[in-house]
Short mmCIF file of N, CA and C in Angstrom, two decimals:
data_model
loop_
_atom_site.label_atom_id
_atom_site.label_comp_id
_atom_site.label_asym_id
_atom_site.label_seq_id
_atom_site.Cartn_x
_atom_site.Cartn_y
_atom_site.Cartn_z
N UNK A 1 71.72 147.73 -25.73
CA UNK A 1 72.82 147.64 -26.64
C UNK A 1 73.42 146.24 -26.54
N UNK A 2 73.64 145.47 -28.06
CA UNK A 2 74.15 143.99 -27.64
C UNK A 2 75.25 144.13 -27.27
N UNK A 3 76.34 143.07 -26.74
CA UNK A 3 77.55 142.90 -26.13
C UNK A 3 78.43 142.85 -27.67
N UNK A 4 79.70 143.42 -27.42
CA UNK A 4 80.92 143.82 -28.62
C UNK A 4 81.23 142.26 -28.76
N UNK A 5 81.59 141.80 -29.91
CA UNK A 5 82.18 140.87 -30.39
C UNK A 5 83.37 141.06 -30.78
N UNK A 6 84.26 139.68 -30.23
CA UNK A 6 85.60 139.89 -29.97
C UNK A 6 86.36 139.76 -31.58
N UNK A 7 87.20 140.18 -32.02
CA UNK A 7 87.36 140.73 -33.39
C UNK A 7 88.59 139.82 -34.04
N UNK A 8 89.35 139.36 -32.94
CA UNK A 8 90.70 138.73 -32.92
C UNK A 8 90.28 136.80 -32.99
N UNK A 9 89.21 136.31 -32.70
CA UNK A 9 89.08 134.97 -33.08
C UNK A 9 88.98 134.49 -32.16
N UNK A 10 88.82 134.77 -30.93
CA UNK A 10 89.36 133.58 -29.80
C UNK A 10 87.72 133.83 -29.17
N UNK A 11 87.55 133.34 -27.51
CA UNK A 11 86.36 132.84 -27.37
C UNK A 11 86.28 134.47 -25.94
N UNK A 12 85.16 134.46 -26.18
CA UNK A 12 84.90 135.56 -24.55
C UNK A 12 86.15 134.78 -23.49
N UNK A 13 85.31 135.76 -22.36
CA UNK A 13 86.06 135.56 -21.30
C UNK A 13 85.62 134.64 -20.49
N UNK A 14 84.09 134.13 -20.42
CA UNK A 14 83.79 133.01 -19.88
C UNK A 14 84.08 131.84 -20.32
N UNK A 15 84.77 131.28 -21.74
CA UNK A 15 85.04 130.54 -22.76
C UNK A 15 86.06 130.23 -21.98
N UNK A 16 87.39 131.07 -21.43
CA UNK A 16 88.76 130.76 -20.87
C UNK A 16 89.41 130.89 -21.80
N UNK A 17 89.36 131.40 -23.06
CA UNK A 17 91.06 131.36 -24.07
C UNK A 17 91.23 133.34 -24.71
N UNK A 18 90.14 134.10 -24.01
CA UNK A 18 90.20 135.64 -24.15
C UNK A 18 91.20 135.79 -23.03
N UNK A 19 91.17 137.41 -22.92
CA UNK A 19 92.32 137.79 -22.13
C UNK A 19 91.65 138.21 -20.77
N UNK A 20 91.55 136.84 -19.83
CA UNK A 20 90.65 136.99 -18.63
C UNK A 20 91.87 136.94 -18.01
N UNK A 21 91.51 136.66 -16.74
CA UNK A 21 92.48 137.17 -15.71
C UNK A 21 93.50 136.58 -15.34
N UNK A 22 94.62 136.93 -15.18
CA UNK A 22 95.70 136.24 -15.60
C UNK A 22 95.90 134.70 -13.93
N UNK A 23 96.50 134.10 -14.56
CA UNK A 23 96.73 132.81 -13.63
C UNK A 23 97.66 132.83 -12.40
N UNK A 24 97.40 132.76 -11.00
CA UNK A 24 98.62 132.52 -9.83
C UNK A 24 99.61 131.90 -9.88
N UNK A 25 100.78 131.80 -10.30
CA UNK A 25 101.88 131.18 -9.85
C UNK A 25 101.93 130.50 -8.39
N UNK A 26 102.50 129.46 -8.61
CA UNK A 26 102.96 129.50 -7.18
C UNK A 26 104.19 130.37 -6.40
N UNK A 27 104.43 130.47 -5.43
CA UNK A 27 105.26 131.15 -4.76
C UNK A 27 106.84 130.26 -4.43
N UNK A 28 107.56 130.79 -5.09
CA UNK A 28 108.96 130.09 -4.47
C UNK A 28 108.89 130.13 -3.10
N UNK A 29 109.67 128.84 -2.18
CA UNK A 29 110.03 128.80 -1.09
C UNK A 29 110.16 130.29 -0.45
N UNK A 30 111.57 131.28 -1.47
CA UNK A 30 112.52 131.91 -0.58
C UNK A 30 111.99 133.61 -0.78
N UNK A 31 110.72 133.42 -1.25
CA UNK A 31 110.22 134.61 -1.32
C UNK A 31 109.40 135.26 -0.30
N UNK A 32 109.34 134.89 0.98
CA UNK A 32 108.87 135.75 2.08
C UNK A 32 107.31 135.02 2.21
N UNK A 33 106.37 136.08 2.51
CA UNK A 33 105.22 135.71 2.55
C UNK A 33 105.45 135.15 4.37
N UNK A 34 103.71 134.98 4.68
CA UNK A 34 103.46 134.19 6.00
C UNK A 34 104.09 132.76 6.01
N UNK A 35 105.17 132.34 6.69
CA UNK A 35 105.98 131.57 7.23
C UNK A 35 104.82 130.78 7.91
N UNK A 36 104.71 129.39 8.22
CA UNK A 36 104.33 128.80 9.37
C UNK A 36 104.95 128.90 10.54
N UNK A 37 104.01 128.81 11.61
CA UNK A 37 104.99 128.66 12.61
C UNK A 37 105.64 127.63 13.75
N UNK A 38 107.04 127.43 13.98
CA UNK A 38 107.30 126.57 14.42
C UNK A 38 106.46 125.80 15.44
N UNK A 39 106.21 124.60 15.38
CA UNK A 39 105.57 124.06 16.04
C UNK A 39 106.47 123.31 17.38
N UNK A 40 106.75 123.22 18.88
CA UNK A 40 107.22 122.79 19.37
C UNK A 40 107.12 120.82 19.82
N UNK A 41 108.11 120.40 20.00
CA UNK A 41 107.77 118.57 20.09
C UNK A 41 107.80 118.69 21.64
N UNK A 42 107.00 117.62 22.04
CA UNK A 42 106.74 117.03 23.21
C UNK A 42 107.75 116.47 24.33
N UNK A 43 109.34 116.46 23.10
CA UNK A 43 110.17 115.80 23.85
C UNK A 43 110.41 113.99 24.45
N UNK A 44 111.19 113.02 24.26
CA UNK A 44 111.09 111.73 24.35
C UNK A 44 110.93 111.67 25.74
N UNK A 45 109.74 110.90 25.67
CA UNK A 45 109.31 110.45 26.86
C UNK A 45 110.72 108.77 27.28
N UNK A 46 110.81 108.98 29.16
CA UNK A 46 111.17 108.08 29.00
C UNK A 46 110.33 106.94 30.22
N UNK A 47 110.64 105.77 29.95
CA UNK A 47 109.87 104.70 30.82
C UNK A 47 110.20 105.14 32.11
N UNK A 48 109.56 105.00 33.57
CA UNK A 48 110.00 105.02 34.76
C UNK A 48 110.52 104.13 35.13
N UNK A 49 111.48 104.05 35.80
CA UNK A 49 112.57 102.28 36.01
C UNK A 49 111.78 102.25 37.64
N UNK A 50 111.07 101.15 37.98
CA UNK A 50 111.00 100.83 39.08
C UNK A 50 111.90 99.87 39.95
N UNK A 51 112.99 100.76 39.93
CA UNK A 51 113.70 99.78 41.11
C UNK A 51 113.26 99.62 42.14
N UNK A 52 113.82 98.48 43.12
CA UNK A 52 113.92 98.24 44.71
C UNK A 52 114.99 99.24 45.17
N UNK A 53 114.16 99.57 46.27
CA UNK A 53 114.75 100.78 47.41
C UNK A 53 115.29 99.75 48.46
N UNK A 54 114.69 98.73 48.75
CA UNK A 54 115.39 97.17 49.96
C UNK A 54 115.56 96.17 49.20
N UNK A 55 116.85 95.65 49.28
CA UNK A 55 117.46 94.22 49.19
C UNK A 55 116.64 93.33 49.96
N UNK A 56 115.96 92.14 48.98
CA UNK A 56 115.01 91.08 49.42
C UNK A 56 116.26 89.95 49.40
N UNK A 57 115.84 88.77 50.25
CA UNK A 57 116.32 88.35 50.76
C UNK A 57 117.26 87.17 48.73
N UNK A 58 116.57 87.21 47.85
CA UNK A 58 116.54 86.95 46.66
C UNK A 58 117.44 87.72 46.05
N UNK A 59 117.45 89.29 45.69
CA UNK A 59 118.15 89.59 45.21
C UNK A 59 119.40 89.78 45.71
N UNK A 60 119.66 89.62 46.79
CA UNK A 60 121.10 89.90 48.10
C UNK A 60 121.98 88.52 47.26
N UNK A 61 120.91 87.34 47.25
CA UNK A 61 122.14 86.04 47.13
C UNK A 61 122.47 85.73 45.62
N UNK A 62 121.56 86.51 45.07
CA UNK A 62 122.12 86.59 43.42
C UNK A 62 123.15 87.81 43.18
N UNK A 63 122.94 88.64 44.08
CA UNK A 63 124.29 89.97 44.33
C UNK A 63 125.50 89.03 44.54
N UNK A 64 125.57 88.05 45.71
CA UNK A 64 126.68 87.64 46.19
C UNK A 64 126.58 86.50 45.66
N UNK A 65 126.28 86.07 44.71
CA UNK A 65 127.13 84.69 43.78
C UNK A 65 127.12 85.70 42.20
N UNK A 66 126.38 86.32 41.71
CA UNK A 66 126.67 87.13 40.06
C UNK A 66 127.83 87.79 40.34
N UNK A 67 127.77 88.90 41.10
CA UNK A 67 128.76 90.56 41.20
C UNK A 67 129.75 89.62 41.12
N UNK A 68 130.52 89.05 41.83
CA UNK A 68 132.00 88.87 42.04
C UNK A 68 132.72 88.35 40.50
N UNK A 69 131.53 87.50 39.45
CA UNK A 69 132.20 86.79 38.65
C UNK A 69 132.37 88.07 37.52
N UNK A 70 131.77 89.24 37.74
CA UNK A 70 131.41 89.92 36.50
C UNK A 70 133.19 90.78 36.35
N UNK A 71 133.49 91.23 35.07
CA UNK A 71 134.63 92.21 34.65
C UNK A 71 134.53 93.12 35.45
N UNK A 72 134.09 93.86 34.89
CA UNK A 72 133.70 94.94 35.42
C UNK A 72 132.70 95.43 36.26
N UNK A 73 132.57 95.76 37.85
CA UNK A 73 131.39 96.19 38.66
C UNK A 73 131.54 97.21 38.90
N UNK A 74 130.24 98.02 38.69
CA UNK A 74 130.35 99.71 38.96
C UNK A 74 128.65 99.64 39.91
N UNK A 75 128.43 100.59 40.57
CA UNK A 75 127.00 100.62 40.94
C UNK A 75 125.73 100.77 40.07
N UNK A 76 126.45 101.19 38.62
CA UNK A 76 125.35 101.75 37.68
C UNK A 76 125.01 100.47 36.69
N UNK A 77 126.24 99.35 36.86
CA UNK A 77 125.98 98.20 36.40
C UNK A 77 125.14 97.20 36.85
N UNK A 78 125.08 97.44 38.31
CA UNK A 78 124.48 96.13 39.28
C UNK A 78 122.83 97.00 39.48
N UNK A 79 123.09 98.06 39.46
CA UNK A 79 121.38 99.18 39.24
C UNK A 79 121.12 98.20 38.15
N UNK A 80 121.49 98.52 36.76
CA UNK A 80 120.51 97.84 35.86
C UNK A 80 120.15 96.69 35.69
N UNK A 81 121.29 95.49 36.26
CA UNK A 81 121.07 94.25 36.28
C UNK A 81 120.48 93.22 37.53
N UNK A 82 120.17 94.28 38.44
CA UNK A 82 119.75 93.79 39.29
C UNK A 82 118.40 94.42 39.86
N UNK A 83 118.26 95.79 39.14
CA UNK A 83 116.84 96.29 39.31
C UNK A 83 117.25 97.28 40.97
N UNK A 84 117.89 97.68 41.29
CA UNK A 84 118.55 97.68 42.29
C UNK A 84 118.50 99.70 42.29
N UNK A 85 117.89 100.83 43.32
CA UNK A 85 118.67 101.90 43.03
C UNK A 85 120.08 101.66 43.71
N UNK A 86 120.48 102.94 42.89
CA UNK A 86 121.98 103.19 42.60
C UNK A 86 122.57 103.36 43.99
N UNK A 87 121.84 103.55 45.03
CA UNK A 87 122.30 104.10 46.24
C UNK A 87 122.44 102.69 46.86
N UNK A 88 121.39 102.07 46.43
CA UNK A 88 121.54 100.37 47.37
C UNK A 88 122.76 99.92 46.84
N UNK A 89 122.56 99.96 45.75
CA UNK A 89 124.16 98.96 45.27
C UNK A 89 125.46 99.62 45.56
N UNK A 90 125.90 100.67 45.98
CA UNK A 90 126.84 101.57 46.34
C UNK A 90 126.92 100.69 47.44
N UNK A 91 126.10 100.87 48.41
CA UNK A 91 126.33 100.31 49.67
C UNK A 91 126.54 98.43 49.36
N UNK A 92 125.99 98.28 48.88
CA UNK A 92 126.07 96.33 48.50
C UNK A 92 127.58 96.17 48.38
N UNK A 93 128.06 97.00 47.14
CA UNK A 93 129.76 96.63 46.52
C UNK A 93 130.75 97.41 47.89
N UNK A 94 130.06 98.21 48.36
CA UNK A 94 130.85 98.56 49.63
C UNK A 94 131.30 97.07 50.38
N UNK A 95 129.85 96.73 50.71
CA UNK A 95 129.73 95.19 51.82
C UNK A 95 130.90 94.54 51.00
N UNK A 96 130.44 94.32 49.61
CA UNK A 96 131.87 92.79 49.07
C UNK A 96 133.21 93.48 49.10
N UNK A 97 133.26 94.46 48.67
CA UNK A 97 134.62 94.76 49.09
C UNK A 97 135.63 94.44 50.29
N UNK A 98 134.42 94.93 51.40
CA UNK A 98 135.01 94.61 52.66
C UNK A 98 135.60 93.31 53.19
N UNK A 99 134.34 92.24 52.71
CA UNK A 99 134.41 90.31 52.16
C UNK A 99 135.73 90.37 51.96
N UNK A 100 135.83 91.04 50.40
CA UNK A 100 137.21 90.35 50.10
C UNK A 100 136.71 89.90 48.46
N UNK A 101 135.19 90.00 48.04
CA UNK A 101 134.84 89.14 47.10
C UNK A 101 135.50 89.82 45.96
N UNK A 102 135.30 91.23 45.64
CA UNK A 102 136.11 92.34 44.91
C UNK A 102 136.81 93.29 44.85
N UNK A 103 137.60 93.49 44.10
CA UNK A 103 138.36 94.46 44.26
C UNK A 103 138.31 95.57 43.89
N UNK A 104 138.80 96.86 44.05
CA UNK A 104 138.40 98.27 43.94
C UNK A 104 139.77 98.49 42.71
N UNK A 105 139.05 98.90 42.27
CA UNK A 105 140.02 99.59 41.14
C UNK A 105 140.22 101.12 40.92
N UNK A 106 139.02 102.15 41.14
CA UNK A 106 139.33 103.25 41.23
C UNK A 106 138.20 103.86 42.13
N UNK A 107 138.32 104.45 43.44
CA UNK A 107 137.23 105.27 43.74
C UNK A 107 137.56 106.57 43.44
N UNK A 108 136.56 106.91 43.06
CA UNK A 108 136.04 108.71 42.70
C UNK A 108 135.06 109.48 43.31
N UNK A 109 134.88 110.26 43.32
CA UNK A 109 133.91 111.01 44.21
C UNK A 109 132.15 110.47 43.70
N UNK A 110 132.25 110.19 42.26
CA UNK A 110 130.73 110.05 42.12
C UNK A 110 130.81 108.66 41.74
N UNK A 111 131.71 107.41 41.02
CA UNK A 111 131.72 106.29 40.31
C UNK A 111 132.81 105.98 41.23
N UNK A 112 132.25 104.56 41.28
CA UNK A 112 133.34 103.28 41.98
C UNK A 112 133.81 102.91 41.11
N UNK A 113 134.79 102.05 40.59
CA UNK A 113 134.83 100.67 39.70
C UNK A 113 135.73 99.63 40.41
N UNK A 114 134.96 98.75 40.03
CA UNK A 114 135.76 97.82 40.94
C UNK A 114 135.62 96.70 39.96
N UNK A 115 136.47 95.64 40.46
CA UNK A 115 136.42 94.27 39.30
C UNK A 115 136.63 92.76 40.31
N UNK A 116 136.52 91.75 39.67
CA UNK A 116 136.73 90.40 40.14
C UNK A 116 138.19 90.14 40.83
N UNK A 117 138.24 89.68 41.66
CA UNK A 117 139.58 89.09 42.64
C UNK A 117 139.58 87.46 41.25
N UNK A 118 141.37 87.75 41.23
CA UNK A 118 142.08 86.87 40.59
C UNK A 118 142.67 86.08 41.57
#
C-alpha cells in the first residue's frame, strides 16, 4: 500500500515543516531540574616567610642603628622588616628598651608598642 499524501500543502515529516515532533525549549534557570554541584576551592595559598630563628652578627647592628629611628616599633614590625621571627624581636626591643634606645608605650599581654626616645 503507497504512503498517504499529506492533504494540507506542507512537506512530510522528514521535509521539517509537517507536524513532526515538537522542538525543546530551553529550561529557565528557576525551574528545578539536576543542579550542578558545588564544586569546593583550594583555598589561597600563602608563601612561607623564612625568617631567622638567630640574630647574625649583621642583622643585630642594623636592629640597633634602624629600630630606634622608626615611629612606631612593635615586634610584628621589626619581624617583617628585618626578616626576624616574632619571638627574636620581642626579645631584641626588650634588650633596647633596657639601653634606653626606646621607649615603651604600651605593654599588653600579646603586643608591645613602643616608639623613638625624644
Amino acid at each position: 500500500m503507497p504512503p498517504k499524501k499529506d492533504t494540507k500543502g506542507g512537506k512530510d515529516a522528514k521535509g521539517g515543516k509537517g507536524k513532526g515532533a515538537p522542538t525543546k525549549k530551553p529550561k529557565d534557570a528557576g525551574q528545578g531540574g539536576k543542579a550542578k554541584k558545588k564544586k569546593w576551592s583550594k583555598g589561597k595559598v600563602r608563601d612561607k616567610l623564612n625568617n631567622a630563628a638567630l640574630l647574625d652578627t649583621a642583622t643585630h647592628e642594623k636592629l640597633l642603628s634602624e629600630a630606634p629611628a622608626w615611629k612606631m616599633i612593635t615586634p610584628s614590625v621589626v619581624s617583617e622588616r628585618l626578616k626576624l621571627r616574632v619571638s627574636l624581636a620581642k626579645r631584641a626591643l626588650e634588650e633596647l628598651h633596657e639601653r634606653g634606645l626606646i621607649k615603651l608605650v604600651c605593654k599588653h599581654n600579646s603586643q608591645t608598642i613602643y616608639t623613638r626616645v625624644t
